Amino acid sequence: MKTVAIIDIGKTNAKVALVDLERFEEIAVRKMPNVVVGEGLYPHFDVDHLWRFILDGLAALHREHPVEAISVTTHGATAVLLDAAGGLALPVLDYEFAGPDALAEEYGQARPPFSETGSARLPMGLNVGAQLFWQQRLFPEYFDRVATIVTYAQYWSYRLTGVATNELTSLGCHTDLWNPKAATFSTLTEAQGWTPLFAPVRKAGDVIGGLLPPLAAATGLPSGLPVYCGIHDSNASLLPHLLTRRAPFSVVSTGTWVVMLAVGGDQVELDETRDTLINVNALGEPVPSARFMGGRAFSMLVGDNPPEVSAEAEARVFAEGCMLLPSVPGGSGPFPSARSRWTVDEAGLTPAERLAAVSFHLALMTATCLDLIGARGGIVVEGPFAVNSAYLRMLAAATGRSVLVNRLSSTGTSLGAACLVAGAHIRTGAEALSAAIPQAYVDYAREWQRLTAGHV
């Protein structure tokens, strides 16, 4: 194969990309915002709008370069409930909706312990088990129609092929539904009677079927085109490095969520109260992980059109001791209960100074998370933060380790999903930062860490 189409559904944006497998790089992309519909039973993802975008994107990209396979990657914390006819039994719940919190106490008594699942108790619908628990109790007449449950990446594979599956990286993504040590469903699924509803579990790299003839006719793609099972997006970012890099190392996958995954690190006891968890990688292996909403914080604090990075602005931030202390937004990450504050009057900051201070904050949050999961070795940064030089320099200063940047793609998720197809052509494009880190960065990092010590 030479060209694979990647369906990449992130929490903020959705895209369809083409990856040239011989060069192992993106060669074309279509992108749109991923919107949430506030009407109906509860806030939910507009899967019909996404589906039209996917089909239109596949058709347009195929006209540019013949597509020879399709792979899928999506955000986690999402399950799709299908009825007997294969349609939606209930809308696909937006995991940032706080509705499931109404049953928090009851669900807390029903869910398995952290020692079984490696899945910390999270607010809103961030635990898929909490979503299902809430949906079953609030909408029993709808839930009774559920014939099949699939994870989110596999929903799109199902729409393309008619074959319903689940997959390990999505099941092992803080769902409360999976026991990573035993590689089986958790005791929660059995106790709640959900186990028979889950579609069969397949590997991310399995070809689960061919493109359905009506979809082939609608897009111009060949009927029967191979469609791969699909993978959770943070694990997609990890996969190229897992296949090509010697441990120990860690991958920082940046987007709406910043997710840290440590391979071959120190054995540490994870603190479930600080948003550390066990993910399951594409090989089925448990991976210590941590996360915080770094991309969301950047959008809230800086906006979507940031100014240029300025050495002069960074120097003023250092000189004035301008720091943002955790945590934005609250409720998750390594400081879930902390109330954010600035050490200076933020109203007096120029846009460039604000960008510098926020970038430093996000780098120091990342360093904190890496420490919590015992990360060692080089740090590979994927996604939007890989082009933020202030973030990268501060991360190197705070950790004292080499920081490598993926130069092949704006998002590592698409290339990771292509790894399910690519075989021998996989490469990471990770280049180490070459410039020495000035002492001012190190001093700033130490002061931020001092101020946040015990600030949990």
PDB file of C-alpha atoms in Angstrom, residues 67-202:
ATOM      1  CA  VAL A  67      -6.804   5.773  -1.188  1.00  0.00           C
ATOM      2  CA  GLU A  68      -5.812   2.165  -0.531  1.00  0.00           C
ATOM      3  CA  ALA A  69      -6.945   1.709   3.090  1.00  0.00           C
ATOM      4  CA  ILE A  70      -8.723   3.550   5.917  1.00  0.00           C
ATOM      5  CA  SER A  71      -7.649   3.783   9.558  1.00  0.00           C
ATOM      6  CA  VAL A  72      -9.400   5.577  12.430  1.00  0.00           C
ATOM      7  CA  THR A  73      -8.317   7.367  15.595  1.00  0.00           C
ATOM      8  CA  THR A  74     -10.526   9.261  18.057  1.00  0.00           C
ATOM      9  CA  HIS A  75     -10.558  10.790  21.510  1.00  0.00           C
ATOM     10  CA  GLY A  76     -11.430   8.507  24.389  1.00  0.00           C
ATOM     11  CA  ALA A  77     -14.051   8.628  27.154  1.00  0.00           C
ATOM     12  CA  THR A  78     -16.774   7.865  24.629  1.00  0.00           C
ATOM     13  CA  ALA A  79     -18.942   4.843  23.917  1.00  0.00           C
ATOM     14  CA  VAL A  80     -21.712   4.451  21.365  1.00  0.00           C
ATOM     15  CA  LEU A  81     -24.922   2.560  22.159  1.00  0.00           C
ATOM     16  CA  LEU A  82     -26.454   0.861  19.120  1.00  0.00           C
ATOM     17  CA  ASP A  83     -29.930  -0.605  18.761  1.00  0.00           C
ATOM     18  CA  ALA A  84     -30.758  -3.849  16.992  1.00  0.00           C
ATOM     19  CA  ALA A  85     -30.980  -2.087  13.620  1.00  0.00           C
ATOM     20  CA  GLY A  86     -27.500  -0.569  14.049  1.00  0.00           C
ATOM     21  CA  GLY A  87     -28.714   2.974  14.719  1.00  0.00           C
ATOM     22  CA  LEU A  88     -28.203   5.003  17.884  1.00  0.00           C
ATOM     23  CA  ALA A  89     -30.177   3.777  20.878  1.00  0.00           C
ATOM     24  CA  LEU A  90     -29.127   6.957  22.713  1.00  0.00           C
ATOM     25  CA  PRO A  91     -27.218  10.079  21.607  1.00  0.00           C
ATOM     26  CA  VAL A  92     -23.407   9.891  21.912  1.00  0.00           C
ATOM     27  CA  LEU A  93     -22.875  11.709  25.191  1.00  0.00           C
ATOM     28  CA  ASP A  94     -20.383  14.580  25.430  1.00  0.00           C
ATOM     29  CA  TYR A  95     -18.039  13.515  28.219  1.00  0.00           C
ATOM     30  CA  GLU A  96     -17.795  17.108  29.495  1.00  0.00           C
ATOM     31  CA  PHE A  97     -21.477  17.072  30.429  1.00  0.00           C
ATOM     32  CA  ALA A  98     -21.837  17.005  34.220  1.00  0.00           C
ATOM     33  CA  GLY A  99     -25.086  14.984  34.242  1.00  0.00           C
ATOM     34  CA  PRO A 100     -23.446  11.747  35.446  1.00  0.00           C
ATOM     35  CA  ASP A 101     -22.209  13.589  38.555  1.00  0.00           C
ATOM     36  CA  ALA A 102     -25.797  13.452  39.872  1.00  0.00           C
ATOM     37  CA  LEU A 103     -25.226   9.749  40.557  1.00  0.00           C
ATOM     38  CA  ALA A 104     -21.635  10.138  41.748  1.00  0.00           C
ATOM     39  CA  GLU A 105     -22.182   8.624  45.180  1.00  0.00           C
ATOM     40  CA  GLU A 106     -24.123   5.643  43.862  1.00  0.00           C
ATOM     41  CA  TYR A 107     -21.650   5.052  41.057  1.00  0.00           C
ATOM     42  CA  GLY A 108     -18.732   5.367  43.468  1.00  0.00           C
ATOM     43  CA  GLN A 109     -20.077   2.380  45.357  1.00  0.00           C
ATOM     44  CA  ALA A 110     -20.532   0.330  42.180  1.00  0.00           C
ATOM     45  CA  ARG A 111     -17.249   1.021  40.337  1.00  0.00           C
ATOM     46  CA  PRO A 112     -14.179  -1.216  40.708  1.00  0.00           C
ATOM     47  CA  PRO A 113     -11.159  -0.095  42.732  1.00  0.00           C
ATOM     48  CA  PHE A 114      -8.202   1.674  41.109  1.00  0.00           C
ATOM     49  CA  SER A 115      -6.073  -1.405  41.822  1.00  0.00           C
ATOM     50  CA  GLU A 116      -8.232  -3.432  39.415  1.00  0.00           C
ATOM     51  CA  THR A 117      -8.685  -1.033  36.508  1.00  0.00           C
ATOM     52  CA  GLY A 118      -5.927   1.584  36.822  1.00  0.00           C
ATOM     53  CA  SER A 119      -8.745   4.027  36.107  1.00  0.00           C
ATOM     54  CA  ALA A 120      -9.074   6.968  38.490  1.00  0.00           C
ATOM     55  CA  ARG A 121     -12.473   8.325  39.459  1.00  0.00           C
ATOM     56  CA  LEU A 122     -13.019  11.338  37.237  1.00  0.00           C
ATOM     57  CA  PRO A 123     -15.787  13.969  37.083  1.00  0.00           C
ATOM     58  CA  MET A 124     -18.514  14.413  34.467  1.00  0.00           C
ATOM     59  CA  GLY A 125     -18.571  11.580  31.934  1.00  0.00           C
ATOM     60  CA  LEU A 126     -14.819  11.048  31.819  1.00  0.00           C
ATOM     61  CA  ASN A 127     -15.292   7.473  33.062  1.00  0.00           C
ATOM     62  CA  VAL A 128     -17.330   5.648  30.415  1.00  0.00           C
ATOM     63  CA  GLY A 129     -18.680   3.398  33.145  1.00  0.00           C
ATOM     64  CA  ALA A 130     -20.210   6.470  34.800  1.00  0.00           C
ATOM     65  CA  GLN A 131     -21.848   7.413  31.499  1.00  0.00           C
ATOM     66  CA  LEU A 132     -23.436   4.000  31.066  1.00  0.00           C
ATOM     67  CA  PHE A 133     -24.503   3.873  34.718  1.00  0.00           C
ATOM     68  CA  TRP A 134     -26.227   7.267  34.405  1.00  0.00           C
ATOM     69  CA  GLN A 135     -27.814   6.557  31.009  1.00  0.00           C
ATOM     70  CA  GLN A 136     -29.223   3.225  32.158  1.00  0.00           C
ATOM     71  CA  ARG A 137     -30.865   4.742  35.218  1.00  0.00           C
ATOM     72  CA  LEU A 138     -32.142   7.996  33.727  1.00  0.00           C
ATOM     73  CA  PHE A 139     -33.304   6.634  30.363  1.00  0.00           C
ATOM     74  CA  PRO A 140     -34.240   2.993  31.006  1.00  0.00           C
ATOM     75  CA  GLU A 141     -36.694   2.827  28.096  1.00  0.00           C
ATOM     76  CA  TYR A 142     -33.921   3.865  25.698  1.00  0.00           C
ATOM     77  CA  PHE A 143     -31.235   1.759  27.352  1.00  0.00           C
ATOM     78  CA  ASP A 144     -33.433  -1.323  27.061  1.00  0.00           C
ATOM     79  CA  ARG A 145     -33.084  -0.957  23.271  1.00  0.00           C
ATOM     80  CA  VAL A 146     -29.297  -1.237  23.409  1.00  0.00           C
ATOM     81  CA  ALA A 147     -28.137  -4.282  21.476  1.00  0.00           C
ATOM     82  CA  THR A 148     -24.435  -3.435  21.048  1.00  0.00           C
ATOM     83  CA  ILE A 149     -21.883  -1.174  22.735  1.00  0.00           C
ATOM     84  CA  VAL A 150     -18.795  -0.034  20.825  1.00  0.00           C
ATOM     85  CA  THR A 151     -15.978   2.357  21.667  1.00  0.00           C
ATOM     86  CA  TYR A 152     -15.749   5.561  19.666  1.00  0.00           C
ATOM     87  CA  ALA A 153     -13.064   4.826  17.063  1.00  0.00           C
ATOM     88  CA  GLN A 154     -14.734   1.506  16.414  1.00  0.00           C
ATOM     89  CA  TYR A 155     -18.086   3.219  15.855  1.00  0.00           C
ATOM     90  CA  TRP A 156     -16.661   4.865  12.761  1.00  0.00           C
ATOM     91  CA  SER A 157     -15.095   1.595  11.616  1.00  0.00           C
ATOM     92  CA  TYR A 158     -18.536   0.063  12.061  1.00  0.00           C
ATOM     93  CA  ARG A 159     -20.178   2.783   9.972  1.00  0.00           C
ATOM     94  CA  LEU A 160     -17.680   2.065   7.184  1.00  0.00           C
ATOM     95  CA  THR A 161     -17.874  -1.744   7.250  1.00  0.00           C
ATOM     96  CA  GLY A 162     -20.980  -2.869   9.125  1.00  0.00           C
ATOM     97  CA  VAL A 163     -18.726  -4.850  11.506  1.00  0.00           C
ATOM     98  CA  ALA A 164     -19.064  -3.924  15.201  1.00  0.00           C
ATOM     99  CA  THR A 165     -15.961  -4.248  17.393  1.00  0.00           C
ATOM    100  CA  ASN A 166     -14.256  -2.891  20.487  1.00  0.00           C
ATOM    101  CA  GLU A 167     -10.528  -2.344  20.944  1.00  0.00           C
ATOM    102  CA  LEU A 168      -8.009  -2.403  23.789  1.00  0.00           C
ATOM    103  CA  THR A 169      -6.610   1.135  23.751  1.00  0.00           C
ATOM    104  CA  SER A 170     -10.111   2.614  23.854  1.00  0.00           C
ATOM    105  CA  LEU A 171     -11.378   0.192  26.509  1.00  0.00           C
ATOM    106  CA  GLY A 172      -8.269   0.837  28.597  1.00  0.00           C
ATOM    107  CA  CYS A 173      -8.650   4.628  28.532  1.00  0.00           C
ATOM    108  CA  HIS A 174      -9.952   5.498  32.078  1.00  0.00           C
ATOM    109  CA  THR A 175     -13.260   3.779  31.347  1.00  0.00           C
ATOM    110  CA  ASP A 176     -13.630   1.647  34.524  1.00  0.00           C
ATOM    111  CA  LEU A 177     -14.625  -1.118  32.079  1.00  0.00           C
ATOM    112  CA  TRP A 178     -11.296  -2.915  31.601  1.00  0.00           C
ATOM    113  CA  ASN A 179      -8.848  -4.818  33.797  1.00  0.00           C
ATOM    114  CA  PRO A 180      -5.456  -4.182  32.121  1.00  0.00           C
ATOM    115  CA  LYS A 181      -3.569  -6.788  34.147  1.00  0.00           C
ATOM    116  CA  ALA A 182      -6.029  -9.576  33.392  1.00  0.00           C
ATOM    117  CA  ALA A 183      -6.758  -8.241  29.869  1.00  0.00           C
ATOM    118  CA  THR A 184     -10.477  -8.700  30.347  1.00  0.00           C
ATOM    119  CA  PHE A 185     -13.580  -6.690  31.153  1.00  0.00           C
ATOM    120  CA  SER A 186     -13.781  -5.385  34.708  1.00  0.00           C
ATOM    121  CA  THR A 187     -16.097  -6.647  37.415  1.00  0.00           C
ATOM    122  CA  LEU A 188     -18.275  -3.543  36.829  1.00  0.00           C
ATOM    123  CA  THR A 189     -19.438  -4.694  33.395  1.00  0.00           C
ATOM    124  CA  GLU A 190     -20.477  -8.084  34.722  1.00  0.00           C
ATOM    125  CA  ALA A 191     -22.189  -6.693  37.827  1.00  0.00           C
ATOM    126  CA  GLN A 192     -24.204  -4.204  35.755  1.00  0.00           C
ATOM    127  CA  GLY A 193     -25.173  -6.777  33.126  1.00  0.00           C
ATOM    128  CA  TRP A 194     -23.346  -4.940  30.329  1.00  0.00           C
ATOM    129  CA  THR A 195     -20.857  -7.620  29.287  1.00  0.00           C
ATOM    130  CA  PRO A 196     -23.106  -9.319  26.683  1.00  0.00           C
ATOM    131  CA  LEU A 197     -23.706  -5.938  25.032  1.00  0.00           C
ATOM    132  CA  PHE A 198     -20.078  -5.265  24.157  1.00  0.00           C
ATOM    133  CA  ALA A 199     -19.032  -6.122  20.607  1.00  0.00           C
ATOM    134  CA  PRO A 200     -16.037  -8.475  20.245  1.00  0.00           C
ATOM    135  CA  VAL A 201     -12.636  -7.060  21.162  1.00  0.00           C
ATOM    136  CA  ARG A 202     -10.162  -6.826  18.274  1.00  0.00           C
TER     137      ARG A 202
END
